[in-house]
mmCIF file of C-alpha atoms in Angstrom:
data_model
loop_
_atom_site.group_PDB
_atom_site.id
_atom_site.type_symbol
_atom_site.label_atom_id
_atom_site.label_comp_id
_atom_site.label_asym_id
_atom_site.label_seq_id
_atom_site.Cartn_x
_atom_site.Cartn_y
_atom_site.Cartn_z
ATOM 1 C CA MET Y 28 0.110 -0.200 0.070
ATOM 2 C CA THR Y 29 1.117 3.531 -0.549
ATOM 3 C CA LYS Y 30 0.767 6.712 1.104
ATOM 4 C CA GLN Y 31 1.787 10.713 0.525
ATOM 5 C CA ASP Y 32 2.799 12.718 3.706
ATOM 6 C CA SER Y 33 1.062 16.245 3.707
ATOM 7 C CA ASP Y 34 3.343 18.851 4.331
ATOM 8 C CA PRO Y 35 2.271 21.069 7.549
ATOM 9 C CA GLY Y 36 4.434 24.075 6.503
ATOM 10 C CA GLU Y 37 7.844 25.107 5.782
ATOM 11 C CA GLN Y 38 9.705 25.660 8.294
ATOM 12 C CA THR Y 39 13.136 26.628 6.518
ATOM 13 C CA SER Y 40 15.856 28.504 8.715
ATOM 14 C CA SER Y 41 19.156 29.815 6.822
ATOM 15 C CA SER Y 42 20.775 29.352 10.603
ATOM 16 C CA THR Y 43 20.462 25.570 10.291
ATOM 17 C CA GLU Y 44 21.184 24.926 7.130
ATOM 18 C CA THR Y 45 24.799 24.093 7.555
ATOM 19 C CA LEU Y 46 24.200 22.435 10.278
ATOM 20 C CA TRP Y 47 22.736 19.045 7.721
ATOM 21 C CA GLU Y 48 25.641 17.671 5.923
ATOM 22 C CA PHE Y 49 25.480 14.323 4.659
ATOM 23 C CA VAL Y 50 28.769 12.062 3.735
ATOM 24 C CA PRO Y 51 28.993 9.058 2.991
ATOM 25 C CA LEU Y 52 28.783 6.006 5.386
ATOM 26 C CA ALA Y 53 32.338 5.709 5.517
ATOM 27 C CA ASP Y 54 33.335 9.474 6.366
ATOM 28 C CA HIS Y 55 31.269 9.523 9.471
ATOM 29 C CA ARG Y 56 33.382 10.908 12.284
ATOM 30 C CA LEU Y 57 32.369 11.108 16.026
ATOM 31 C CA PRO Y 58 33.164 13.739 17.967
ATOM 32 C CA PRO Y 59 35.919 13.603 20.101
ATOM 33 C CA THR Y 60 35.815 12.438 23.815
ATOM 34 C CA PRO Y 61 37.262 15.911 26.061
ATOM 35 C CA THR Y 62 40.663 14.545 27.461
ATOM 36 C CA VAL Y 63 39.353 16.911 30.456
ATOM 37 C CA SER Y 64 36.257 15.055 30.768
ATOM 38 C CA ALA Y 65 38.321 11.760 30.446
ATOM 39 C CA ALA Y 66 40.878 12.450 33.507
ATOM 40 C CA GLN Y 67 37.676 14.480 35.545
ATOM 41 C CA ASN Y 68 35.729 10.834 35.594
ATOM 42 C CA ARG Y 69 38.626 9.154 36.998
ATOM 43 C CA TRP Y 70 39.363 11.159 39.144
ATOM 44 C CA GLY Y 71 35.975 11.250 40.206
ATOM 45 C CA SER Y 72 35.889 7.655 40.371
ATOM 46 C CA LEU Y 73 38.582 8.165 43.067
ATOM 47 C CA LYS Y 74 36.943 10.575 44.823
ATOM 48 C CA ARG Y 75 33.882 8.121 45.533
ATOM 49 C CA LEU Y 76 36.612 5.378 46.298
ATOM 50 C CA PHE Y 77 38.227 7.139 48.771
ATOM 51 C CA GLY Y 78 35.709 9.203 50.324
ATOM 52 C CA GLY Y 79 36.701 12.576 48.934
ATOM 53 C CA ARG Y 80 34.325 15.578 48.638
ATOM 54 C CA ASN Y 81 33.209 18.524 46.645
ATOM 55 C CA THR Y 82 33.269 21.615 49.439
ATOM 56 C CA LYS Y 83 32.385 24.322 46.946
ATOM 57 C CA ALA Y 84 28.572 24.525 46.767
ATOM 58 C CA PRO Y 85 27.140 24.512 43.464
ATOM 59 C CA ALA Y 86 25.642 27.410 42.492
ATOM 60 C CA LYS Y 87 22.218 26.287 42.831
ATOM 61 C CA ALA Y 88 20.881 23.243 44.931
ATOM 62 C CA GLU Y 89 19.503 20.964 41.906
ATOM 63 C CA ASP Y 90 17.295 19.677 44.061
ATOM 64 C CA ASP Y 91 15.693 22.747 44.687
ATOM 65 C CA LEU Y 92 15.358 23.638 40.651
ATOM 66 C CA GLN Y 93 11.678 23.408 39.406
ATOM 67 C CA GLY Y 94 10.752 21.379 36.070
ATOM 68 C CA LEU Y 95 9.731 24.417 33.158
ATOM 69 C CA PRO Y 96 6.028 24.596 31.999
ATOM 70 C CA GLN Y 97 5.185 22.367 29.095
ATOM 71 C CA ALA Y 98 5.088 25.535 27.028
ATOM 72 C CA ARG Y 99 7.839 27.392 27.771
ATOM 73 C CA LEU Y 100 9.902 23.813 27.488
ATOM 74 C CA ASP Y 101 8.297 23.487 23.849
ATOM 75 C CA ALA Y 102 9.371 26.968 23.333
ATOM 76 C CA LEU Y 103 12.599 26.244 24.723
ATOM 77 C CA VAL Y 104 13.681 23.260 22.830
ATOM 78 C CA ARG Y 105 11.604 22.838 19.782
ATOM 79 C CA PRO Y 106 11.801 19.836 17.471
ATOM 80 C CA LEU Y 107 14.244 19.110 14.771
ATOM 81 C CA ASP Y 108 13.893 21.139 11.915
ATOM 82 C CA TRP Y 109 13.523 18.313 9.219
ATOM 83 C CA TYR Y 110 12.539 19.934 6.653
ATOM 84 C CA THR Y 111 15.293 21.904 6.512
ATOM 85 C CA GLY Y 112 17.056 18.968 6.477
ATOM 86 C CA ALA Y 113 15.333 17.899 3.935
ATOM 87 C CA ASP Y 114 16.538 20.661 1.611
ATOM 88 C CA ALA Y 115 20.079 19.274 2.702
ATOM 89 C CA LEU Y 116 19.641 15.933 1.484
ATOM 90 C CA GLN Y 117 18.477 17.022 -1.720
ATOM 91 C CA ARG Y 118 21.284 18.896 -2.409
ATOM 92 C CA ALA Y 119 23.502 16.232 -1.248
ATOM 93 C CA PHE Y 120 21.766 14.121 -3.682
ATOM 94 C CA GLU Y 121 22.599 16.530 -6.509
ATOM 95 C CA GLN Y 122 26.183 17.176 -5.980
ATOM 96 C CA SER Y 123 27.185 13.894 -5.365
ATOM 97 C CA ALA Y 124 29.002 12.309 -8.293
ATOM 98 C CA ASP Y 125 27.238 8.831 -8.102
ATOM 99 C CA GLN Y 126 23.891 8.388 -9.763
ATOM 100 C CA SER Y 127 22.644 5.261 -8.875
ATOM 101 C CA LEU Y 128 18.848 5.061 -9.203
ATOM 102 C CA VAL Y 129 18.496 3.972 -5.344
ATOM 103 C CA ARG Y 130 20.127 6.051 -2.471
ATOM 104 C CA VAL Y 131 19.995 4.952 0.957
ATOM 105 C CA LEU Y 132 19.916 7.029 3.714
ATOM 106 C CA VAL Y 133 21.321 5.253 6.902
ATOM 107 C CA GLY Y 134 20.823 6.890 10.526
ATOM 108 C CA PRO Y 135 21.587 5.542 14.396
ATOM 109 C CA PRO Y 136 18.279 4.796 16.850
ATOM 110 C CA HIS Y 137 16.973 8.183 17.899
ATOM 111 C CA GLY Y 138 18.400 10.253 15.221
ATOM 112 C CA GLY Y 139 15.263 10.763 12.967
ATOM 113 C CA HIS Y 140 16.214 9.146 9.803
ATOM 114 C CA ALA Y 141 12.815 8.068 8.802
ATOM 115 C CA ASP Y 142 11.263 11.737 9.845
ATOM 116 C CA LEU Y 143 13.677 13.141 7.424
ATOM 117 C CA LEU Y 144 12.711 11.056 4.537
ATOM 118 C CA ARG Y 145 9.230 11.645 5.026
ATOM 119 C CA SER Y 146 9.940 15.423 5.100
ATOM 120 C CA TRP Y 147 11.444 14.907 2.150
ATOM 121 C CA ALA Y 148 9.420 12.740 -0.194
ATOM 122 C CA SER Y 149 6.943 15.796 0.960
ATOM 123 C CA ARG Y 150 8.837 18.363 -0.702
ATOM 124 C CA GLN Y 151 9.799 16.002 -3.637
ATOM 125 C CA GLY Y 152 6.530 15.118 -4.052
ATOM 126 C CA ALA Y 153 7.480 11.167 -4.067
ATOM 127 C CA LEU Y 154 5.498 7.947 -2.987
ATOM 128 C CA GLN Y 155 6.305 7.082 0.558
ATOM 129 C CA ILE Y 156 6.113 3.213 0.911
ATOM 130 C CA GLU Y 157 4.002 1.626 3.805
ATOM 131 C CA GLU Y 158 6.357 -1.159 5.321
ATOM 132 C CA PRO Y 159 5.187 -4.404 4.851
ATOM 133 C CA SER Y 160 3.023 -6.070 7.838
ATOM 134 C CA PHE Y 161 4.816 -9.386 10.167
ATOM 135 C CA GLU Y 162 2.364 -11.755 7.873
ATOM 136 C CA ASP Y 163 3.841 -9.882 4.790
ATOM 137 C CA ILE Y 164 7.246 -10.618 6.194
ATOM 138 C CA LEU Y 165 6.944 -14.280 7.143
ATOM 139 C CA SER Y 166 4.554 -15.419 4.555
ATOM 140 C CA GLY Y 167 7.453 -16.412 1.992
ATOM 141 C CA GLY Y 168 5.784 -14.072 -1.267
ATOM 142 C CA ASN Y 169 6.860 -10.565 -2.988
ATOM 143 C CA ALA Y 170 2.761 -9.809 -3.130
ATOM 144 C CA TRP Y 171 3.883 -6.500 -1.072
ATOM 145 C CA LEU Y 172 6.674 -5.247 -3.201
ATOM 146 C CA SER Y 173 3.554 -5.852 -6.739
ATOM 147 C CA ARG Y 174 1.893 -3.492 -4.517
ATOM 148 C CA TRP Y 175 3.879 -0.717 -4.926
ATOM 149 C CA ARG Y 176 5.814 -0.606 -7.701
ATOM 150 C CA SER Y 177 5.948 3.229 -8.578
ATOM 151 C CA GLY Y 178 6.405 3.396 -12.183
ATOM 152 C CA ALA Y 179 8.105 6.758 -13.329
ATOM 153 C CA ARG Y 180 7.058 8.658 -9.627
ATOM 154 C CA PRO Y 181 10.087 8.211 -7.327
ATOM 155 C CA TRP Y 182 9.564 6.508 -3.898
ATOM 156 C CA VAL Y 183 10.316 6.493 -0.562
ATOM 157 C CA LEU Y 184 11.193 3.820 2.068
ATOM 158 C CA PRO Y 185 11.435 5.351 5.139
ATOM 159 C CA ARG Y 186 12.240 1.946 7.216
ATOM 160 C CA LEU Y 187 14.141 -0.427 6.282
ATOM 161 C CA GLU Y 188 14.317 -1.964 9.452
ATOM 162 C CA ASN Y 189 10.674 -2.963 9.268
ATOM 163 C CA CYS Y 190 11.246 -5.133 6.082
ATOM 164 C CA TRP Y 191 12.975 -8.100 7.676
ATOM 165 C CA LEU Y 192 13.163 -10.206 10.728
ATOM 166 C CA ARG Y 193 15.568 -12.328 11.980
ATOM 167 C CA HIS Y 194 13.922 -15.560 11.538
ATOM 168 C CA PRO Y 195 14.440 -18.653 9.218
ATOM 169 C CA ALA Y 196 11.412 -16.784 7.009
ATOM 170 C CA GLY Y 197 12.083 -13.609 7.342
ATOM 171 C CA LEU Y 198 14.455 -12.114 5.646
ATOM 172 C CA GLY Y 199 13.484 -13.477 1.999
ATOM 173 C CA LEU Y 200 11.593 -9.824 1.211
ATOM 174 C CA ALA Y 201 14.145 -7.615 2.261
ATOM 175 C CA ARG Y 202 16.364 -10.169 -0.531
ATOM 176 C CA ALA Y 203 13.901 -9.640 -2.885
ATOM 177 C CA LEU Y 204 13.854 -5.914 -2.575
ATOM 178 C CA MET Y 205 17.427 -5.225 -2.406
ATOM 179 C CA GLU Y 206 17.834 -7.081 -5.654
ATOM 180 C CA GLN Y 207 15.032 -5.589 -7.654
ATOM 181 C CA ALA Y 208 16.177 -2.079 -6.650
ATOM 182 C CA LEU Y 209 20.053 -2.522 -7.598
ATOM 183 C CA ILE Y 210 18.926 -4.063 -10.880
ATOM 184 C CA GLY Y 211 16.669 -0.993 -11.568
ATOM 185 C CA ASP Y 212 13.250 -2.598 -11.453
ATOM 186 C CA LEU Y 213 11.766 -0.450 -9.078
ATOM 187 C CA GLY Y 214 12.803 2.645 -10.462
ATOM 188 C CA ARG Y 215 14.320 5.604 -9.197
ATOM 189 C CA GLY Y 216 13.841 5.722 -5.141
ATOM 190 C CA VAL Y 217 15.212 6.265 -1.788
ATOM 191 C CA ILE Y 218 15.564 3.669 1.370
ATOM 192 C CA GLY Y 219 16.196 4.953 5.053
ATOM 193 C CA CYS Y 220 17.698 1.994 6.938
ATOM 194 C CA ASP Y 221 18.677 2.343 10.694
ATOM 195 C CA SER Y 222 22.333 1.750 11.119
ATOM 196 C CA TRP Y 223 22.028 -1.630 13.454
ATOM 197 C CA ALA Y 224 19.686 -3.275 11.002
ATOM 198 C CA TRP Y 225 21.965 -2.040 8.276
ATOM 199 C CA SER Y 226 24.966 -3.432 9.853
ATOM 200 C CA TYR Y 227 23.347 -7.195 9.873
ATOM 201 C CA LEU Y 228 21.747 -7.065 6.896
ATOM 202 C CA GLY Y 229 25.142 -6.377 5.148
ATOM 203 C CA HIS Y 230 25.720 -10.060 6.078
ATOM 204 C CA VAL Y 231 22.688 -11.126 4.649
ATOM 205 C CA ALA Y 232 21.211 -9.560 2.000
ATOM 206 C CA PRO Y 233 22.785 -7.887 -1.190
ATOM 207 C CA LEU Y 234 23.277 -4.336 -0.305
ATOM 208 C CA PRO Y 235 24.819 -1.198 -2.519
ATOM 209 C CA VAL Y 236 27.982 -0.187 -2.507
ATOM 210 C CA ALA Y 237 27.429 3.107 -3.249
ATOM 211 C CA GLY Y 238 24.972 5.547 -3.123
ATOM 212 C CA VAL Y 239 24.657 5.222 0.684
ATOM 213 C CA LEU Y 240 24.561 8.381 2.964
ATOM 214 C CA THR Y 241 24.707 9.010 6.496
ATOM 215 C CA LEU Y 242 24.416 12.707 8.570
ATOM 216 C CA GLN Y 243 27.480 13.796 10.035
ATOM 217 C CA ALA Y 244 27.907 13.677 13.506
ATOM 218 C CA PHE Y 245 27.448 16.857 15.742
ATOM 219 C CA ASP Y 246 30.252 17.937 17.389
ATOM 220 C CA SER Y 247 29.606 20.825 20.020
ATOM 221 C CA GLY Y 248 30.091 23.571 18.053
ATOM 222 C CA ARG Y 249 26.760 22.580 15.729
ATOM 223 C CA LEU Y 250 25.129 21.000 18.640
ATOM 224 C CA ALA Y 251 25.322 25.293 19.958
ATOM 225 C CA LYS Y 252 23.683 26.546 16.556
ATOM 226 C CA LEU Y 253 21.391 23.673 16.701
ATOM 227 C CA PHE Y 254 20.726 24.420 20.015
ATOM 228 C CA ARG Y 255 20.282 28.170 19.517
ATOM 229 C CA SER Y 256 18.252 26.801 16.420
ATOM 230 C CA LEU Y 257 15.862 25.566 18.596
ATOM 231 C CA THR Y 258 14.945 28.159 21.189
ATOM 232 C CA LEU Y 259 12.628 31.060 20.522
ATOM 233 C CA ALA Y 260 14.231 33.963 21.775
ATOM 234 C CA GLY Y 261 14.239 37.504 20.988
ATOM 235 C CA PRO Y 262 16.594 40.218 21.275
ATOM 236 C CA GLU Y 263 14.822 42.357 23.560
ATOM 237 C CA ARG Y 264 14.880 39.156 26.079
ATOM 238 C CA PRO Y 265 18.229 37.003 25.183
ATOM 239 C CA VAL Y 266 18.369 33.462 26.931
ATOM 240 C CA LEU Y 267 21.246 32.434 29.058
ATOM 241 C CA PHE Y 268 21.867 28.785 29.434
ATOM 242 C CA CYS Y 269 23.910 28.096 32.417
ATOM 243 C CA ASN Y 270 25.446 25.171 34.626
ATOM 244 C CA ALA Y 271 23.664 24.956 38.089
ATOM 245 C CA ARG Y 272 26.225 23.376 39.245
ATOM 246 C CA THR Y 273 29.350 26.292 38.349
ATOM 247 C CA GLY Y 274 26.990 29.031 37.856
ATOM 248 C CA LYS Y 275 28.569 29.647 34.078
ATOM 249 C CA ARG Y 276 27.119 30.199 31.242
ATOM 250 C CA ILE Y 277 27.219 27.296 28.515
ATOM 251 C CA LEU Y 278 25.035 28.776 25.889
ATOM 252 C CA SER Y 279 23.233 32.816 24.750
ATOM 253 C CA VAL Y 280 20.418 32.610 22.192
ATOM 254 C CA PRO Y 281 21.185 34.632 20.547
ATOM 255 C CA ALA Y 282 24.744 34.447 20.325
ATOM 256 C CA ASP Y 283 26.613 37.000 22.121
ATOM 257 C CA ASP Y 284 30.204 36.041 20.837
ATOM 258 C CA ASP Y 285 31.766 33.582 18.804
ATOM 259 C CA GLY Y 286 33.353 31.899 20.878
ATOM 260 C CA ASP Y 287 33.871 27.932 22.063
ATOM 261 C CA ALA Y 288 31.198 25.960 22.815
ATOM 262 C CA GLY Y 289 32.622 25.273 26.080
ATOM 263 C CA LEU Y 290 33.624 21.383 27.725
ATOM 264 C CA GLU Y 291 30.039 20.968 28.186
ATOM 265 C CA LEU Y 292 28.616 21.312 25.118
ATOM 266 C CA GLN Y 293 31.642 18.908 23.924
ATOM 267 C CA ASN Y 294 30.942 16.202 26.887
ATOM 268 C CA LEU Y 295 27.257 16.173 25.441
ATOM 269 C CA ALA Y 296 28.620 15.669 21.622
ATOM 270 C CA ALA Y 297 30.312 12.876 22.585
ATOM 271 C CA HIS Y 298 28.386 11.017 25.154
ATOM 272 C CA ALA Y 299 25.385 11.123 22.678
ATOM 273 C CA ARG Y 300 28.155 9.885 19.853
ATOM 274 C CA GLY Y 301 26.524 12.969 17.709
ATOM 275 C CA ASN Y 302 23.548 12.109 17.408
ATOM 276 C CA PRO Y 303 21.118 15.421 17.250
ATOM 277 C CA GLY Y 304 17.917 13.443 18.071
ATOM 278 C CA ILE Y 305 19.822 12.119 21.215
ATOM 279 C CA ALA Y 306 21.451 15.230 22.523
ATOM 280 C CA ARG Y 307 18.295 16.967 21.940
ATOM 281 C CA ALA Y 308 16.900 14.896 24.463
ATOM 282 C CA LEU Y 309 18.877 15.175 26.893
ATOM 283 C CA TRP Y 310 19.530 18.636 26.734
ATOM 284 C CA ARG Y 311 16.083 19.059 26.709
ATOM 285 C CA ALA Y 312 15.555 16.518 29.844
ATOM 286 C CA ARG Y 313 18.262 18.880 31.631
ATOM 287 C CA LEU Y 314 16.525 21.948 31.888
ATOM 288 C CA ARG Y 315 15.276 23.893 35.068
ATOM 289 C CA ALA Y 316 13.924 27.086 36.350
ATOM 290 C CA GLU Y 317 14.731 29.005 39.303
ATOM 291 C CA PRO Y 318 13.900 27.787 42.833
ATOM 292 C CA GLU Y 319 11.293 30.497 43.762
ATOM 293 C CA SER Y 320 13.300 31.307 47.034
ATOM 294 C CA GLY Y 321 16.778 31.283 44.943
ATOM 295 C CA GLU Y 322 19.918 33.215 46.202
ATOM 296 C CA GLU Y 323 22.289 34.951 44.808
ATOM 297 C CA SER Y 324 25.139 33.236 44.090
ATOM 298 C CA ALA Y 325 28.559 33.675 44.774
ATOM 299 C CA ASP Y 326 30.380 32.991 42.002
ATOM 300 C CA GLU Y 327 31.998 36.213 40.052
ATOM 301 C CA ASP Y 328 31.467 34.370 37.067
ATOM 302 C CA ALA Y 329 27.546 33.667 37.056
ATOM 303 C CA PRO Y 330 24.999 35.591 35.337
ATOM 304 C CA ASP Y 331 23.411 38.593 36.786
ATOM 305 C CA GLU Y 332 20.110 37.274 37.865
ATOM 306 C CA GLY Y 333 18.742 40.348 38.586
ATOM 307 C CA ASN Y 334 18.773 41.899 34.905
ATOM 308 C CA PRO Y 335 15.547 41.897 33.423
ATOM 309 C CA ALA Y 336 16.003 41.766 30.110
ATOM 310 C CA GLU Y 337 17.774 38.358 30.493
ATOM 311 C CA GLU Y 338 15.784 34.951 31.048
ATOM 312 C CA ILE Y 339 18.083 32.196 32.885
ATOM 313 C CA VAL Y 340 17.490 29.050 32.406
ATOM 314 C CA TRP Y 341 19.534 26.576 34.379
ATOM 315 C CA VAL Y 342 21.142 23.095 32.972
ATOM 316 C CA SER Y 343 21.331 20.334 35.222
ATOM 317 C CA SER Y 344 23.895 18.056 35.230
ATOM 318 C CA LEU Y 345 23.666 15.207 33.619
ATOM 319 C CA ARG Y 346 22.563 12.246 35.417
ATOM 320 C CA ASP Y 347 23.663 9.104 35.283
ATOM 321 C CA GLU Y 348 23.147 6.473 32.897
ATOM 322 C CA PRO Y 349 20.378 3.725 33.478
ATOM 323 C CA GLU Y 350 21.995 0.486 34.629
ATOM 324 C CA LEU Y 351 21.379 -2.633 33.154
ATOM 325 C CA PRO Y 352 19.505 -5.209 36.088
ATOM 326 C CA ASP Y 353 21.670 -7.997 37.319
ATOM 327 C CA GLY Y 354 21.556 -11.680 36.272
ATOM 328 C CA LEU Y 355 20.557 -12.957 33.127
ATOM 329 C CA GLN Y 356 22.975 -11.608 31.209
ATOM 330 C CA ASP Y 357 23.273 -13.632 28.429
ATOM 331 C CA ASP Y 358 19.433 -13.334 27.987
ATOM 332 C CA ILE Y 359 19.624 -9.497 28.323
ATOM 333 C CA ALA Y 360 21.660 -9.000 25.776
ATOM 334 C CA LEU Y 361 19.617 -11.038 23.500
ATOM 335 C CA VAL Y 362 16.574 -9.403 24.186
ATOM 336 C CA LEU Y 363 18.372 -5.837 23.647
ATOM 337 C CA HIS Y 364 19.923 -7.173 20.274
ATOM 338 C CA ALA Y 365 16.477 -7.773 18.895
ATOM 339 C CA LEU Y 366 15.187 -4.700 19.643
ATOM 340 C CA LEU Y 367 18.377 -2.638 18.076
ATOM 341 C CA LEU Y 368 18.536 -4.627 14.889
ATOM 342 C CA HIS Y 369 14.755 -3.801 14.367
ATOM 343 C CA GLY Y 370 14.188 -0.826 15.945
ATOM 344 C CA GLY Y 371 11.384 -2.078 18.148
ATOM 345 C CA LEU Y 372 9.021 -4.859 18.537
ATOM 346 C CA PRO Y 373 6.084 -6.071 20.024
ATOM 347 C CA THR Y 374 6.267 -8.435 22.791
ATOM 348 C CA PRO Y 375 4.688 -11.666 20.561
ATOM 349 C CA ILE Y 376 6.878 -11.099 17.592
ATOM 350 C CA LEU Y 377 10.042 -10.366 19.945
ATOM 351 C CA GLY Y 378 9.387 -13.780 21.617
ATOM 352 C CA ASN Y 379 9.094 -15.438 18.670
ATOM 353 C CA LEU Y 380 12.601 -14.424 17.329
ATOM 354 C CA LEU Y 381 14.360 -15.136 20.688
ATOM 355 C CA PRO Y 382 15.683 -18.591 22.391
ATOM 356 C CA LEU Y 383 13.952 -17.703 25.564
ATOM 357 C CA ALA Y 384 11.491 -19.888 27.286
ATOM 358 C CA ARG Y 385 8.743 -17.418 27.530
ATOM 359 C CA PHE Y 386 8.980 -17.045 31.193
ATOM 360 C CA ARG Y 387 12.378 -15.422 30.994
ATOM 361 C CA LEU Y 388 10.919 -13.034 28.546
ATOM 362 C CA GLN Y 389 8.229 -12.248 30.730
ATOM 363 C CA ALA Y 390 10.944 -11.544 33.756
ATOM 364 C CA ILE Y 391 13.366 -9.738 31.348
ATOM 365 C CA VAL Y 392 10.821 -7.121 29.696
ATOM 366 C CA PRO Y 393 9.409 -5.752 33.300
ATOM 367 C CA GLN Y 394 13.264 -5.451 34.612
ATOM 368 C CA LEU Y 395 14.524 -3.542 31.822
ATOM 369 C CA CYS Y 396 11.378 -1.021 31.685
ATOM 370 C CA ALA Y 397 11.819 -0.505 35.366
ATOM 371 C CA SER Y 398 15.764 0.200 35.077
ATOM 372 C CA ASP Y 399 14.648 2.911 31.890
ATOM 373 C CA ILE Y 400 16.502 0.754 29.015
ATOM 374 C CA ILE Y 401 13.297 0.031 27.287
ATOM 375 C CA GLU Y 402 9.739 1.554 26.729
ATOM 376 C CA ARG Y 403 6.678 0.938 25.131
ATOM 377 C CA ASP Y 404 5.292 3.477 23.150
ATOM 378 C CA GLU Y 405 1.641 3.470 21.971
ATOM 379 C CA SER Y 406 1.715 1.309 19.370
ATOM 380 C CA GLY Y 407 3.105 -1.986 21.693
ATOM 381 C CA PHE Y 408 5.948 -1.874 20.356
ATOM 382 C CA TRP Y 409 9.702 -2.353 22.838
ATOM 383 C CA ARG Y 410 12.271 0.248 22.054
ATOM 384 C CA VAL Y 411 15.365 1.137 23.793
ATOM 385 C CA THR Y 412 14.806 4.387 25.453
ATOM 386 C CA VAL Y 413 17.143 7.473 24.800
ATOM 387 C CA SER Y 414 19.086 7.168 28.181
ATOM 388 C CA GLY Y 415 19.248 3.801 27.917
ATOM 389 C CA TYR Y 416 20.667 3.309 24.186
ATOM 390 C CA ALA Y 417 24.525 4.982 25.382
ATOM 391 C CA PRO Y 418 25.002 1.471 28.121
ATOM 392 C CA ALA Y 419 22.740 -0.770 25.949
ATOM 393 C CA ARG Y 420 25.551 -0.374 23.117
ATOM 394 C CA ALA Y 421 28.408 -0.512 25.597
ATOM 395 C CA PHE Y 422 26.896 -3.748 26.768
ATOM 396 C CA LEU Y 423 26.593 -5.879 23.710
ATOM 397 C CA HIS Y 424 29.949 -4.102 22.390
ATOM 398 C CA GLU Y 425 31.245 -5.676 25.310
ATOM 399 C CA ARG Y 426 29.864 -8.961 25.400
ATOM 400 C CA GLY Y 427 30.859 -9.449 21.524
ATOM 401 C CA PHE Y 428 27.909 -8.482 19.463
ATOM 402 C CA LEU Y 429 27.601 -7.299 16.095
ATOM 403 C CA VAL Y 430 26.851 -3.044 16.583
ATOM 404 C CA ASP Y 431 25.804 -0.709 14.469
ATOM 405 C CA ALA Y 432 28.989 1.774 12.388
ATOM 406 C CA LEU Y 433 27.686 4.742 13.860
#
């Protein structure tokens, strides 16, 4: 079946155009981890081990800071501008020397590759392809493929990760899709794919070696530009984002200088692996308002809270990552790997893909949910959370599981 996305309105911004850089998958580069941050982490571990204390009082007592009203939070951190990203993707296609009939956009979990491609389809008038049902995937036939041949019209398949299952009967459809796409039988189109599924499918299905792009990782400077572009602020009332512990300025909107983005955003970029979707979610979760009875900070570098022309938004500390539950480590790894390879799964399908007894799965899923490693969305799919992604990826990598390249 097919559908065409309606364009809710253009959201173009010249300040965000340079943020969206699409590069060949092999040219993707992670942001560097600040050396100072690594040293601080080691020193923090030693202090915890030997009972050391931080004697300097924080600029704000973080436990006393208040959550922002939803409307204000929505104005301070708006959704990512997929329409500007879609325009940048089209320019990347036009400027590329590769003119393959079928292009591929690979993106990491929570990176928004499917949303971006839906926006691109809307801008270009391309046909959007609905993913097959689980029944279509497991049936062993190609009826789904025959239903959406679009002729001369360009098409977009946003989520290749939803077109296969790691099951003896779950790879035939994806293999047929890629075979027909590579020989030109499907015409001109664009395929989006989660980076975990792409890594796995490279071992079991024919995949193109050219025309595969990904969004370049966001370093601290690009994160600063991104967060400014997402913040509604006027010159008559600038917004200052300040570290709640030190009182120091992290970001000003509008920008008042061209200085370095600072260690705070460098750490965030490294922690999020340059993923703008994850970085935005973590940034948004840390924003706080002043306590009603807030005291003046003794830090001489703290912002002037008495200036009515400035709005101060406090940025709380990056919380500790969720911890994986103890016990059943091998089984937990199998569950997490299956969810990441498929971009999320409902419980019945997850159970059919894993060599686990039903009672084991029924014990593991609630534990992972309670630990904030996974969550269930409104459609009933279990997915790895934004905050749980980094520990889940590290856990699987340490245990020798196949991980993504991003």
